[in-house]
Tab-separated table of C-alpha atoms and ligand atoms in Angstrom:
chain	number	residue	atom	x	y	z
A	1	UNK	CA	34.163	-6.308	-9.673
A	2	UNK	CA	30.948	-4.278	-9.847
A	3	UNK	CA	27.570	-5.935	-10.273
A	4	UNK	CA	24.233	-4.671	-11.470
A	5	UNK	CA	21.059	-5.887	-9.784
A	6	UNK	CA	18.195	-7.031	-12.013
A	7	UNK	CA	14.713	-7.572	-10.591
A	8	UNK	CA	11.412	-8.656	-12.120
A	9	UNK	CA	8.214	-9.055	-10.097
A	10	UNK	CA	5.222	-11.334	-10.352
A	11	UNK	CA	2.330	-9.878	-8.398
A	12	UNK	CA	-0.827	-11.724	-7.442
A	13	UNK	CA	-3.795	-9.467	-6.873
A	14	UNK	CA	-6.886	-11.155	-5.477
A	15	UNK	CA	-9.990	-9.670	-7.051
A	16	UNK	CA	-12.776	-8.457	-4.786
A	17	UNK	CA	-15.614	-10.159	-6.630
A	18	UNK	CA	-18.413	-11.538	-4.440
A	19	UNK	CA	-18.125	-14.978	-5.985
A	20	UNK	CA	-15.313	-17.184	-7.238
A	21	UNK	CA	-13.926	-17.244	-10.764
A	22	UNK	CA	-15.684	-20.398	-12.025
A	23	UNK	CA	-18.538	-21.003	-9.560
A	24	UNK	CA	-21.030	-19.141	-7.389
A	25	UNK	CA	-19.286	-19.780	-4.041
A	26	UNK	CA	-18.601	-16.811	-1.810
A	27	UNK	CA	-15.098	-15.353	-1.600
A	28	UNK	CA	-15.524	-13.949	1.939
A	29	UNK	CA	-12.333	-14.206	3.991
A	30	UNK	CA	-12.286	-15.954	7.370
A	31	UNK	CA	-15.285	-18.300	7.027
A	32	UNK	CA	-15.187	-21.743	8.735
A	33	UNK	CA	-12.935	-24.117	6.752
A	34	UNK	CA	-14.480	-25.638	3.624
A	35	UNK	CA	-17.831	-23.894	4.131
A	36	UNK	CA	-17.527	-21.948	0.878
A	37	UNK	CA	-17.089	-24.822	-1.512
A	38	UNK	CA	-19.014	-26.716	-4.187
A	39	UNK	CA	-18.190	-29.551	-6.605
A	40	UNK	CA	-16.576	-27.060	-9.023
A	41	UNK	CA	-14.090	-25.453	-6.641
A	42	UNK	CA	-13.523	-28.791	-4.895
A	43	UNK	CA	-12.299	-30.039	-8.263
A	44	UNK	CA	-14.733	-32.924	-8.673
A	45	UNK	CA	-14.538	-34.766	-12.006
A	46	UNK	CA	-17.182	-34.007	-14.616
A	47	UNK	CA	-18.134	-30.531	-13.453
A	48	UNK	CA	-18.109	-27.545	-15.795
A	49	UNK	CA	-16.657	-24.170	-14.807
A	50	UNK	CA	-18.427	-20.952	-15.853
A	51	UNK	CA	-16.323	-17.791	-16.105
A	52	UNK	CA	-17.199	-14.836	-13.842
A	53	UNK	CA	-17.644	-11.805	-16.121
A	54	UNK	CA	-16.438	-9.390	-13.466
A	55	UNK	CA	-13.035	-11.069	-13.479
A	56	UNK	CA	-12.665	-10.311	-17.178
A	57	UNK	CA	-13.785	-6.731	-16.647
A	58	UNK	CA	-11.269	-6.262	-13.808
A	59	UNK	CA	-8.468	-7.540	-16.030
A	60	UNK	CA	-9.482	-5.121	-18.795
A	61	UNK	CA	-9.525	-2.259	-16.279
A	62	UNK	CA	-6.054	-3.058	-15.003
A	63	UNK	CA	-4.732	-3.569	-18.527
A	64	UNK	CA	-6.006	-0.176	-19.644
A	65	UNK	CA	-4.755	1.529	-16.486
A	66	UNK	CA	-1.247	0.192	-17.116
A	67	UNK	CA	-1.050	1.137	-20.813
A	68	UNK	CA	-1.244	-2.497	-21.844
A	69	UNK	CA	-2.581	-4.179	-24.945
A	70	UNK	CA	-5.877	-5.998	-24.344
A	71	UNK	CA	-5.902	-9.312	-26.162
A	72	UNK	CA	-9.450	-9.493	-27.462
A	73	UNK	CA	-9.003	-13.214	-27.999
A	74	UNK	CA	-7.520	-15.051	-25.047
A	75	UNK	CA	-7.712	-18.447	-23.503
A	76	UNK	CA	-7.499	-20.406	-20.271
A	77	UNK	CA	-4.893	-23.128	-19.912
A	78	UNK	CA	-4.275	-25.893	-17.407
A	79	UNK	CA	-1.092	-25.665	-15.408
A	80	UNK	CA	-0.521	-29.202	-14.201
A	81	UNK	CA	1.091	-30.003	-10.885
A	82	UNK	CA	0.280	-31.892	-7.733
A	83	UNK	CA	-0.104	-30.311	-4.347
A	84	UNK	CA	-2.549	-31.178	-1.539
A	85	UNK	CA	-4.181	-27.730	-1.752
A	86	UNK	CA	-5.036	-28.353	-5.421
A	87	UNK	CA	-7.407	-31.333	-5.657
A	88	UNK	CA	-7.850	-31.023	-9.438
A	89	UNK	CA	-4.162	-31.605	-10.075
A	90	UNK	CA	-4.039	-28.479	-12.238
A	91	UNK	CA	-4.565	-24.772	-11.807
A	92	UNK	CA	-6.770	-23.103	-14.368
A	93	UNK	CA	-4.651	-20.198	-15.546
A	94	UNK	CA	-3.643	-18.553	-18.809
A	95	UNK	CA	-0.472	-19.311	-20.712
A	96	UNK	CA	0.310	-18.372	-24.296
A	97	UNK	CA	-2.835	-16.288	-24.775
A	98	UNK	CA	-3.224	-14.074	-21.706
A	99	UNK	CA	-5.965	-11.439	-21.536
A	100	UNK	CA	-3.477	-8.575	-21.210
A	101	UNK	CA	-0.262	-8.129	-23.162
A	102	UNK	CA	2.605	-5.638	-22.951
A	103	UNK	CA	2.440	-2.236	-21.309
A	104	UNK	CA	4.163	-0.151	-18.658
A	105	UNK	CA	3.832	2.093	-15.609
A	106	UNK	CA	5.957	4.938	-14.328
A	107	UNK	CA	7.695	4.899	-10.965
A	108	UNK	CA	9.765	7.469	-9.124
A	109	UNK	CA	12.735	6.832	-6.837
A	110	UNK	CA	14.698	9.735	-5.310
A	111	UNK	CA	13.081	12.188	-7.687
A	112	UNK	CA	14.114	10.048	-10.653
A	113	UNK	CA	11.274	8.909	-12.923
A	114	UNK	CA	11.517	5.568	-14.670
A	115	UNK	CA	9.266	3.432	-16.846
A	116	UNK	CA	8.875	-0.237	-15.880
A	117	UNK	CA	7.640	-2.625	-18.522
A	118	UNK	CA	4.798	-5.062	-17.957
A	119	UNK	CA	5.074	-8.337	-19.809
A	120	UNK	CA	1.566	-9.640	-19.290
A	121	UNK	CA	-1.383	-9.844	-16.944
A	122	UNK	CA	-3.440	-12.999	-16.823
A	123	UNK	CA	-6.478	-14.387	-15.028
A	124	UNK	CA	-6.233	-17.480	-12.861
A	125	UNK	CA	-7.732	-19.218	-9.867
A	126	UNK	CA	-6.157	-19.404	-6.442
A	127	UNK	CA	-5.485	-22.756	-4.761
A	128	UNK	CA	-6.680	-23.798	-1.304
A	129	UNK	CA	-4.740	-23.407	1.896
A	130	UNK	CA	-2.857	-25.914	4.027
A	131	UNK	CA	-2.930	-25.420	7.762
A	132	UNK	CA	-0.116	-27.208	9.539
A	133	UNK	CA	-1.004	-28.219	13.079
A	134	UNK	CA	1.468	-26.904	15.651
A	135	UNK	CA	0.852	-29.771	18.070
A	136	UNK	CA	-0.079	-32.890	16.135
A	137	UNK	CA	1.912	-33.991	13.092
A	138	UNK	CA	-1.004	-33.410	10.725
A	139	UNK	CA	-1.983	-30.862	8.122
A	140	UNK	CA	-5.477	-29.654	7.307
A	141	UNK	CA	-6.799	-28.602	3.927
A	142	UNK	CA	-9.129	-25.602	3.655
A	143	UNK	CA	-10.544	-25.129	0.169
A	144	UNK	CA	-12.441	-21.892	0.794
A	145	UNK	CA	-9.777	-20.006	-1.151
A	146	UNK	CA	-9.806	-22.526	-3.988
A	147	UNK	CA	-11.198	-20.785	-7.085
A	148	UNK	CA	-10.773	-17.258	-5.754
A	149	UNK	CA	-10.012	-15.033	-8.753
A	150	UNK	CA	-6.501	-13.655	-9.160
A	151	UNK	CA	-4.765	-11.441	-11.642
A	152	UNK	CA	-1.103	-12.256	-12.047
A	153	UNK	CA	0.903	-9.247	-13.155
A	154	UNK	CA	4.310	-10.081	-14.602
A	155	UNK	CA	6.873	-7.313	-15.029
A	156	UNK	CA	9.856	-7.098	-17.318
A	157	UNK	CA	13.226	-7.485	-15.531
A	158	UNK	CA	13.472	-3.677	-15.544
A	159	UNK	CA	14.146	-2.860	-11.909
A	160	UNK	CA	17.716	-2.197	-10.816
A	161	UNK	CA	17.439	-1.991	-7.030
A	162	UNK	CA	15.228	-3.116	-4.132
A	163	UNK	CA	14.000	0.514	-3.899
A	164	UNK	CA	12.792	0.448	-7.489
A	165	UNK	CA	11.086	-2.888	-6.905
A	166	UNK	CA	9.238	-1.537	-3.870
A	167	UNK	CA	8.277	1.655	-5.724
A	168	UNK	CA	6.856	-0.460	-8.546
A	169	UNK	CA	4.983	-2.684	-6.103
A	170	UNK	CA	3.529	0.347	-4.313
A	171	UNK	CA	2.470	1.915	-7.581
A	172	UNK	CA	0.715	-1.256	-8.688
A	173	UNK	CA	-0.895	-1.531	-5.260
A	174	UNK	CA	-2.203	2.022	-5.598
A	175	UNK	CA	-3.553	1.325	-9.083
A	176	UNK	CA	-5.564	-1.782	-8.131
A	177	UNK	CA	-7.000	0.097	-5.154
A	178	UNK	CA	-7.891	3.119	-7.297
A	179	UNK	CA	-9.605	0.818	-9.782
A	180	UNK	CA	-11.481	-0.794	-6.906
A	181	UNK	CA	-10.727	-4.302	-8.190
A	182	UNK	CA	-8.658	-5.553	-5.209
A	183	UNK	CA	-8.728	-4.512	-1.568
A	184	UNK	CA	-4.923	-4.574	-1.477
A	185	UNK	CA	-4.863	-6.146	1.985
A	186	UNK	CA	-1.357	-7.544	2.136
A	187	UNK	CA	-1.675	-9.147	5.568
A	188	UNK	CA	-4.586	-11.269	4.379
A	189	UNK	CA	-2.652	-12.074	1.221
A	190	UNK	CA	-4.931	-10.238	-1.215
A	191	UNK	CA	-1.875	-8.583	-2.720
A	192	UNK	CA	1.388	-10.518	-2.687
A	193	UNK	CA	4.480	-10.800	-4.757
A	194	UNK	CA	7.216	-13.130	-5.948
A	195	UNK	CA	10.474	-11.381	-6.703
A	196	UNK	CA	12.963	-12.670	-9.267
A	197	UNK	CA	16.441	-11.355	-8.806
A	198	UNK	CA	19.825	-11.797	-10.416
A	199	UNK	CA	23.151	-10.018	-10.606
A	200	UNK	CA	25.369	-9.452	-13.613
A	201	UNK	CA	28.728	-7.765	-14.079
A	202	UNK	CA	28.212	-4.111	-15.002
A	203	UNK	CA	28.222	-3.795	-18.784
A	204	UNK	CA	27.156	-7.368	-19.447
A	205	UNK	CA	24.089	-7.673	-21.668
A	206	UNK	CA	23.069	-11.219	-20.772
A	207	UNK	CA	21.038	-11.692	-17.590
A	208	UNK	CA	22.554	-13.606	-14.711
A	209	UNK	CA	21.012	-16.688	-13.108
A	210	UNK	CA	18.048	-15.664	-10.972
A	211	UNK	CA	16.499	-16.840	-7.790
A	212	UNK	CA	12.834	-16.354	-6.943
A	213	UNK	CA	11.653	-15.164	-3.545
A	214	UNK	CA	8.158	-16.473	-2.956
A	215	UNK	CA	4.997	-14.892	-1.608
A	216	UNK	CA	6.041	-11.799	0.268
A	217	UNK	CA	3.187	-9.925	1.809
A	218	UNK	CA	4.536	-6.571	2.948
A	219	UNK	CA	6.550	-3.811	1.305
A	220	UNK	CA	9.094	-4.020	4.098
A	221	UNK	CA	9.616	-7.756	3.632
A	222	UNK	CA	10.178	-7.266	-0.068
A	223	UNK	CA	12.768	-4.586	0.628
A	224	UNK	CA	14.605	-6.668	3.241
A	225	UNK	CA	14.450	-9.899	1.269
A	226	UNK	CA	15.831	-8.282	-1.870
A	227	UNK	CA	18.610	-6.502	0.026
A	228	UNK	CA	19.545	-9.827	1.607
A	229	UNK	CA	19.511	-11.623	-1.714
A	230	UNK	CA	21.666	-8.950	-3.401
A	231	UNK	CA	24.286	-9.451	-0.670
A	232	UNK	CA	24.090	-13.230	-0.779
A	233	UNK	CA	24.410	-13.472	-4.566
A	234	UNK	CA	27.165	-10.855	-4.621
A	235	UNK	CA	29.192	-12.737	-2.011
A	236	UNK	CA	28.767	-15.981	-3.917
A	237	UNK	CA	29.790	-14.469	-7.240
A	238	UNK	CA	32.839	-12.820	-5.672
A	239	UNK	CA	33.837	-16.201	-4.265
A	240	UNK	CA	33.591	-17.627	-7.777
A	241	UNK	CA	30.570	-19.760	-6.928
A	242	UNK	CA	27.647	-20.267	-9.301
A	243	UNK	CA	24.119	-19.184	-8.446
A	244	UNK	CA	21.597	-22.021	-8.587
A	245	UNK	CA	18.227	-21.168	-10.095
A	246	UNK	CA	15.931	-21.913	-7.194
A	247	UNK	CA	12.880	-20.818	-5.298
A	248	UNK	CA	13.513	-19.262	-1.917
A	249	UNK	CA	11.271	-18.563	1.014
A	250	UNK	CA	11.854	-15.355	2.969
A	251	UNK	CA	11.717	-15.638	6.746
A	252	UNK	CA	10.863	-12.133	7.975
A	253	UNK	CA	11.679	-12.978	11.604
A	254	UNK	CA	15.089	-14.515	11.041
A	255	UNK	CA	15.648	-12.112	8.170
A	256	UNK	CA	17.093	-14.699	5.870
A	257	UNK	CA	15.921	-16.847	2.998
A	258	UNK	CA	15.823	-20.615	2.763
A	259	UNK	CA	15.608	-22.832	-0.263
A	260	UNK	CA	12.170	-24.281	-1.035
A	261	UNK	CA	12.843	-26.170	-4.229
A	262	UNK	CA	14.826	-25.950	-7.420
A	263	UNK	CA	13.046	-23.706	-9.892
A	264	UNK	CA	10.655	-25.395	-12.291
A	265	UNK	CA	10.341	-24.294	-15.907
A	266	UNK	CA	7.169	-23.711	-17.896
A	267	UNK	CA	7.565	-27.009	-19.764
A	268	UNK	CA	7.429	-28.878	-16.432
A	269	UNK	CA	3.789	-27.865	-16.124
A	270	UNK	CA	2.590	-29.419	-19.407
A	271	UNK	CA	0.338	-26.453	-20.114
A	272	UNK	CA	-2.525	-27.071	-22.550
A	273	UNK	CA	-5.706	-25.143	-23.414
A	274	UNK	CA	-8.477	-25.882	-20.932
A	275	UNK	CA	-11.067	-27.970	-22.808
A	276	UNK	CA	-13.801	-27.034	-20.326
A	277	UNK	CA	-13.734	-23.320	-21.057
A	278	UNK	CA	-14.401	-21.652	-24.395
A	279	UNK	CA	-11.820	-19.026	-25.422
A	280	UNK	CA	-12.613	-15.543	-24.138
A	281	UNK	CA	-13.612	-13.070	-26.833
A	282	UNK	CA	-13.868	-9.418	-25.907
A	283	UNK	CA	-15.660	-6.863	-28.063
A	284	UNK	CA	-14.132	-3.514	-28.960
A	285	UNK	CA	-17.265	-1.859	-27.507
A	286	UNK	CA	-16.753	-3.479	-24.122
A	287	UNK	CA	-13.157	-2.289	-23.956
A	288	UNK	CA	-14.229	1.260	-24.890
A	289	UNK	CA	-17.008	1.149	-22.310
A	290	UNK	CA	-14.491	0.184	-19.607
A	291	UNK	CA	-12.033	2.826	-20.802
A	292	UNK	CA	-14.703	5.515	-20.629
A	293	UNK	CA	-15.523	4.598	-17.042
A	294	UNK	CA	-11.979	4.351	-15.698
A	295	UNK	CA	-11.589	6.378	-12.509
A	296	UNK	CA	-8.928	9.032	-12.013
A	297	UNK	CA	-5.608	7.197	-11.510
A	298	UNK	CA	-2.765	7.963	-9.046
A	299	UNK	CA	-0.619	10.041	-11.443
A	300	UNK	CA	-3.568	12.152	-12.598
A	301	UNK	CA	-4.809	12.686	-9.067
A	302	UNK	CA	-1.363	13.721	-7.903
A	303	UNK	CA	-1.178	16.251	-10.744
A	304	UNK	CA	-4.624	17.624	-9.904
A	305	UNK	CA	-3.773	17.948	-6.210
A	306	UNK	CA	-0.756	20.073	-7.149
A	307	UNK	CA	-2.667	22.364	-9.498
A	308	UNK	CA	-6.099	22.575	-7.853
A	309	UNK	CA	-5.008	22.673	-4.223
A	310	UNK	CA	-1.593	24.268	-4.802
A	311	UNK	CA	0.018	21.514	-2.748
A	312	UNK	CA	3.763	20.831	-2.905
A	313	UNK	CA	4.627	17.701	-4.869
A	314	UNK	CA	5.678	15.969	-1.659
A	315	UNK	CA	2.192	16.375	-0.170
A	316	UNK	CA	0.484	15.364	-3.398
A	317	UNK	CA	2.510	12.159	-3.631
A	318	UNK	CA	1.830	11.192	-0.049
A	319	UNK	CA	-1.886	11.978	-0.116
A	320	UNK	CA	-2.581	10.183	-3.384
A	321	UNK	CA	-0.610	7.000	-2.607
A	322	UNK	CA	-3.818	5.552	-1.171
A	323	UNK	CA	-7.094	6.468	-2.844
A	324	UNK	CA	-8.943	6.319	0.495
A	325	UNK	CA	-6.550	8.881	2.006
A	326	UNK	CA	-6.939	11.095	-1.060
A	327	UNK	CA	-10.728	10.963	-0.757
A	328	UNK	CA	-10.524	11.701	2.951
A	329	UNK	CA	-8.398	14.769	2.251
A	330	UNK	CA	-10.837	16.068	-0.346
A	331	UNK	CA	-13.762	15.658	2.033
A	332	UNK	CA	-11.974	17.698	4.706
A	333	UNK	CA	-11.180	20.441	2.200
A	334	UNK	CA	-14.786	20.426	0.951
A	335	UNK	CA	-15.774	21.553	4.466
A	336	UNK	CA	-13.850	24.776	3.951
A	337	UNK	CA	-10.513	23.883	5.523
A	338	UNK	CA	-7.453	25.414	3.815
A	339	UNK	CA	-5.894	22.643	1.674
A	340	UNK	CA	-2.356	22.942	3.063
A	341	UNK	CA	-3.653	22.853	6.637
A	342	UNK	CA	-5.707	19.745	5.943
A	343	UNK	CA	-2.735	18.174	4.183
A	344	UNK	CA	-0.329	18.900	7.062
A	345	UNK	CA	-2.696	17.422	9.580
A	346	UNK	CA	-3.445	14.279	7.582
A	347	UNK	CA	0.205	13.633	6.684
A	348	UNK	CA	1.486	14.027	10.221
A	349	UNK	CA	-1.133	13.517	12.929
A	350	UNK	CA	-3.636	11.296	11.149
A	351	UNK	CA	-1.264	8.932	9.334
A	352	UNK	CA	0.892	8.626	12.446
A	353	UNK	CA	-2.049	7.786	14.702
A	354	UNK	CA	-3.303	5.249	12.160
A	355	UNK	CA	-0.006	3.351	12.535
A	356	UNK	CA	-0.347	1.784	9.124
A	357	UNK	CA	-3.993	0.773	9.574
A	358	UNK	CA	-6.409	1.381	6.750
A	359	UNK	CA	-7.993	4.818	6.895
A	360	UNK	CA	-11.403	3.159	6.494
A	361	UNK	CA	-11.034	1.933	10.080
A	362	UNK	CA	-10.413	5.495	11.327
A	363	UNK	CA	-12.926	6.652	13.945
A	364	UNK	CA	-12.531	10.295	12.998
A	365	UNK	CA	-14.769	11.205	10.071
A	366	UNK	CA	-13.515	13.869	7.620
A	367	UNK	CA	-16.279	16.175	8.846
A	368	UNK	CA	-15.026	15.840	12.440
A	369	UNK	CA	-11.427	16.593	11.473
A	370	UNK	CA	-12.672	19.615	9.533
A	371	UNK	CA	-14.490	20.927	12.568
A	372	UNK	CA	-11.385	20.431	14.735
A	373	UNK	CA	-9.231	22.386	12.270
A	374	UNK	CA	-11.864	25.116	12.074
A	375	UNK	CA	-11.746	25.460	15.859
A	376	UNK	CA	-7.979	26.030	15.647
A	377	UNK	CA	-8.468	28.506	12.828
A	378	UNK	CA	-10.986	30.487	14.873
A	379	UNK	CA	-8.732	30.426	17.947
A	380	UNK	CA	-11.322	28.481	19.898
A	381	UNK	CA	-8.540	26.069	20.854
A	382	UNK	CA	-4.778	26.221	20.377
A	383	UNK	CA	-2.934	24.064	17.884
A	384	UNK	CA	-1.307	22.216	20.734
A	385	UNK	CA	-4.597	21.420	22.459
A	386	UNK	CA	-5.944	20.327	19.082
A	387	UNK	CA	-3.392	17.524	19.031
A	388	UNK	CA	-4.598	16.227	22.396
A	389	UNK	CA	-8.219	16.520	21.324
A	390	UNK	CA	-7.376	14.655	18.137
A	391	UNK	CA	-5.822	11.812	20.133
A	392	UNK	CA	-9.116	11.563	22.027
A	393	UNK	CA	-11.133	11.646	18.838
A	394	UNK	CA	-9.099	8.779	17.385
A	395	UNK	CA	-9.918	6.681	20.410
A	396	UNK	CA	-13.506	7.624	21.122
A	397	UNK	CA	-14.806	8.875	17.781
A	398	UNK	CA	-16.413	11.803	19.646
A	399	UNK	CA	-16.918	15.237	18.106
A	400	UNK	CA	-14.130	17.716	18.911
A	401	UNK	CA	-16.672	20.233	20.290
A	402	UNK	CA	-17.883	17.694	22.821
A	403	UNK	CA	-14.346	16.787	23.958
A	404	UNK	CA	-13.365	20.445	24.321
A	405	UNK	CA	-16.476	21.087	26.422
A	406	UNK	CA	-16.085	17.974	28.589
A	407	UNK	CA	-12.413	18.635	29.297
A	408	UNK	CA	-12.743	22.395	29.531
A	409	UNK	CA	-10.095	23.042	26.897
A	410	UNK	CA	-11.379	26.282	25.409
A	411	UNK	CA	-8.567	28.674	24.620
A	412	UNK	CA	-8.181	31.551	27.075
A	413	UNK	CA	-8.297	34.789	25.093
A	414	UNK	CA	-9.435	37.026	27.941
A	415	UNK	CA	-6.710	39.682	28.202
A	416	UNK	CA	-7.496	40.516	31.834
A	417	UNK	CA	-7.401	36.905	32.938
A	418	UNK	CA	-4.126	36.236	31.091
A	419	UNK	CA	-2.494	39.487	32.231
A	420	UNK	CA	-2.943	38.479	35.865
A	421	UNK	CA	-0.955	35.293	35.250
A	422	UNK	CA	1.619	37.144	33.137
A	423	UNK	CA	2.287	39.590	35.993
A	424	UNK	CA	2.600	36.716	38.426
A	425	UNK	CA	5.203	34.982	36.216
A	426	UNK	CA	7.277	38.156	35.786
A	427	UNK	CA	7.290	38.732	39.525
A	428	UNK	CA	8.415	35.172	40.169
A	429	UNK	CA	11.285	35.454	37.642
A	430	UNK	CA	12.975	38.856	38.142
A	431	UNK	CA	16.327	37.755	36.703
A	432	UNK	CA	14.797	36.654	33.415
A	433	UNK	CA	12.725	39.832	33.303
A	434	UNK	CA	15.898	41.908	33.596
A	435	UNK	CA	17.567	39.853	30.892
A	436	UNK	CA	14.691	40.619	28.575
A	437	UNK	CA	14.793	44.315	29.360
A	438	UNK	CA	18.541	44.244	28.628
A	439	UNK	CA	17.869	43.021	25.104
A	440	UNK	CA	17.901	39.248	25.508
A	441	UNK	CA	14.616	38.901	23.626
A	442	UNK	CA	15.097	35.169	23.148
A	443	UNK	CA	14.000	34.727	26.769
A	444	UNK	CA	10.436	35.354	25.542
A	445	UNK	CA	10.197	31.643	24.764
A	446	UNK	CA	10.727	30.914	28.440
A	447	UNK	CA	7.960	33.294	29.518
A	448	UNK	CA	5.414	31.986	27.005
A	449	UNK	CA	6.341	28.450	28.034
A	450	UNK	CA	5.608	29.316	31.658
A	451	UNK	CA	2.251	30.748	30.701
A	452	UNK	CA	1.359	27.660	28.696
A	453	UNK	CA	2.294	25.481	31.630
A	454	UNK	CA	0.142	27.461	34.045
A	455	UNK	CA	-2.841	27.472	31.669
A	456	UNK	CA	-2.313	23.856	30.590
A	457	UNK	CA	-1.705	25.010	27.037
A	458	UNK	CA	-4.932	26.955	26.829
A	459	UNK	CA	-3.504	30.494	26.555
A	460	UNK	CA	-3.959	32.147	23.195
A	461	UNK	CA	-0.302	32.119	22.000
A	462	UNK	CA	-0.593	35.334	19.952
A	463	UNK	CA	-1.928	37.256	22.922
A	464	UNK	CA	0.639	35.712	25.242
A	465	UNK	CA	3.485	37.300	23.379
A	466	UNK	CA	1.894	40.743	23.256
A	467	UNK	CA	0.968	40.697	26.930
A	468	UNK	CA	4.519	39.846	28.033
A	469	UNK	CA	6.004	42.577	25.834
A	470	UNK	CA	3.553	45.028	27.376
A	471	UNK	CA	4.121	43.904	30.969
A	472	UNK	CA	7.928	43.781	30.628
A	473	UNK	CA	8.016	47.332	29.270
A	474	UNK	CA	7.175	48.575	32.756
B	1	ADP	P1	8.418	-18.079	-14.536
B	1	ADP	O1	7.263	-18.294	-15.424
B	1	ADP	O2	9.282	-19.251	-14.376
B	1	ADP	O3	8.067	-17.470	-13.235
B	1	ADP	P2	9.218	-15.855	-16.264
B	1	ADP	O4	10.185	-15.989	-17.363
B	1	ADP	O5	7.800	-15.665	-16.589
B	1	ADP	O6	9.412	-17.061	-15.286
B	1	ADP	O7	9.717	-14.625	-15.378
B	1	ADP	C1	9.162	-14.334	-14.179
B	1	ADP	C2	9.688	-13.010	-13.713
B	1	ADP	O8	11.082	-13.082	-13.555
B	1	ADP	C3	9.424	-11.858	-14.632
B	1	ADP	O9	9.004	-10.766	-13.859
B	1	ADP	C4	10.785	-11.573	-15.252
B	1	ADP	O10	10.927	-10.204	-15.514
B	1	ADP	C5	11.726	-11.995	-14.174
B	1	ADP	N1	13.032	-12.476	-14.646
B	1	ADP	C6	13.271	-13.362	-15.618
B	1	ADP	N2	14.599	-13.586	-15.741
B	1	ADP	C7	15.224	-12.838	-14.797
B	1	ADP	C8	16.583	-12.635	-14.399
B	1	ADP	N3	17.589	-13.278	-14.978
B	1	ADP	N4	16.813	-11.784	-13.380
B	1	ADP	C9	15.819	-11.148	-12.750
B	1	ADP	N5	14.530	-11.287	-13.088
B	1	ADP	C10	14.217	-12.115	-14.099
B	2	MG	MG1	6.887	-17.499	-11.522
B	3	ZN	ZN1	-17.506	-23.388	-5.586
């Protein structure tokens, strides 16, 4: 029996406002526990929340960027449940009248484009955090995060594989970063996702029973967790067992999921309109103002990189996945570096050396990379030496010119100086020299390699070849 995988994602994007959604407390990450709190975000009775305008604007931005309807009249609702990180006993969220309605974004997997529907995007507050003591049997409550603004982005169950789910997640991640509304830091939990997944026999219209994988904070975890869950559900269905609708927690170390609780339904939360907050009304003018000021988005930037810089699609996709990388690339090119050369270097050397770190933490400024690439272009240093120099730059942040001077790495382009070494190498390897003279021209690689070794990679490679040809002709 063949099954089809069905996946829908709920993404939580933490907004990068300076203050919380309903009070003036700071949203800075990593402060001492409970230092960024006030009666409102502590959930004291009798306080009145005041909505942060920037949260509304961020939601409008994201709604417009994802081709969604903006609901000019929307409303906050209380989602009632008890948990120690939620002193109010309810989360202020949106329910039947969310700020953003239906829309869609386009993803691409294996060269195949596909449109994924968005059901809704709503504003809500985050809860606090529980810290479970490793030694003593106690738990601590930190309410700094309580009241941090979130956008919850709910997709249609339109994805058919873990790959599609990850592509969708990456696209949404790129969009919130392009819009500048969320820092996208997955390790710190600023961008996290719950994945709903079910299987159904191929051809069946009705959706199968789903499970929900909670709070995954890396693309890799999402991929692994979904692959695991596809296998688990498939095995169960083949054994004739029924899938229980439940919430699962993914353990990235053990690479398996464990049950957290049976899945609750909306009616369990006793949603009702929040009486402390007036409904949100958004003017047409405000929406148009936001639309006018939307930045260039990933798809448009990718298109422009292909046309303006004549980059292959592969390069354009890679460079525009992260807006900071795209900006970095453009700054290097603005210094006069050939686009394809800048692209090659960023895609291979730079992204590899960054090892997944944010490019904003990179010690090499675009201007410095440009000057390194210019040195290669002008034959001041060889491409090989440039890689070593770049490694140094990544560690020290020094200018390439300074490193080249300090380490004496200037390329040797003095014909006389190189010829002396070339002659020496030919004399030391008479057999190979004869081979070459007898037509085995492939042996040239060996000779140039020897020269590079003797000059520690500093010989001008173009000259090296010519000099050997000349010397071997005798
Ligand atoms: P809840 O509010 O309980 O989280 P929703 O109905 O809002 O549930 O759906 C949450 C997410 O689950 C959405 O992204 C939706 O597309 C997805 N989803 C719903 N039913 C299924 C299913 N049978 N299989 C896979 N995904 C589903
Ligand atoms: Mg849910
Ligand atoms: Zn507060």
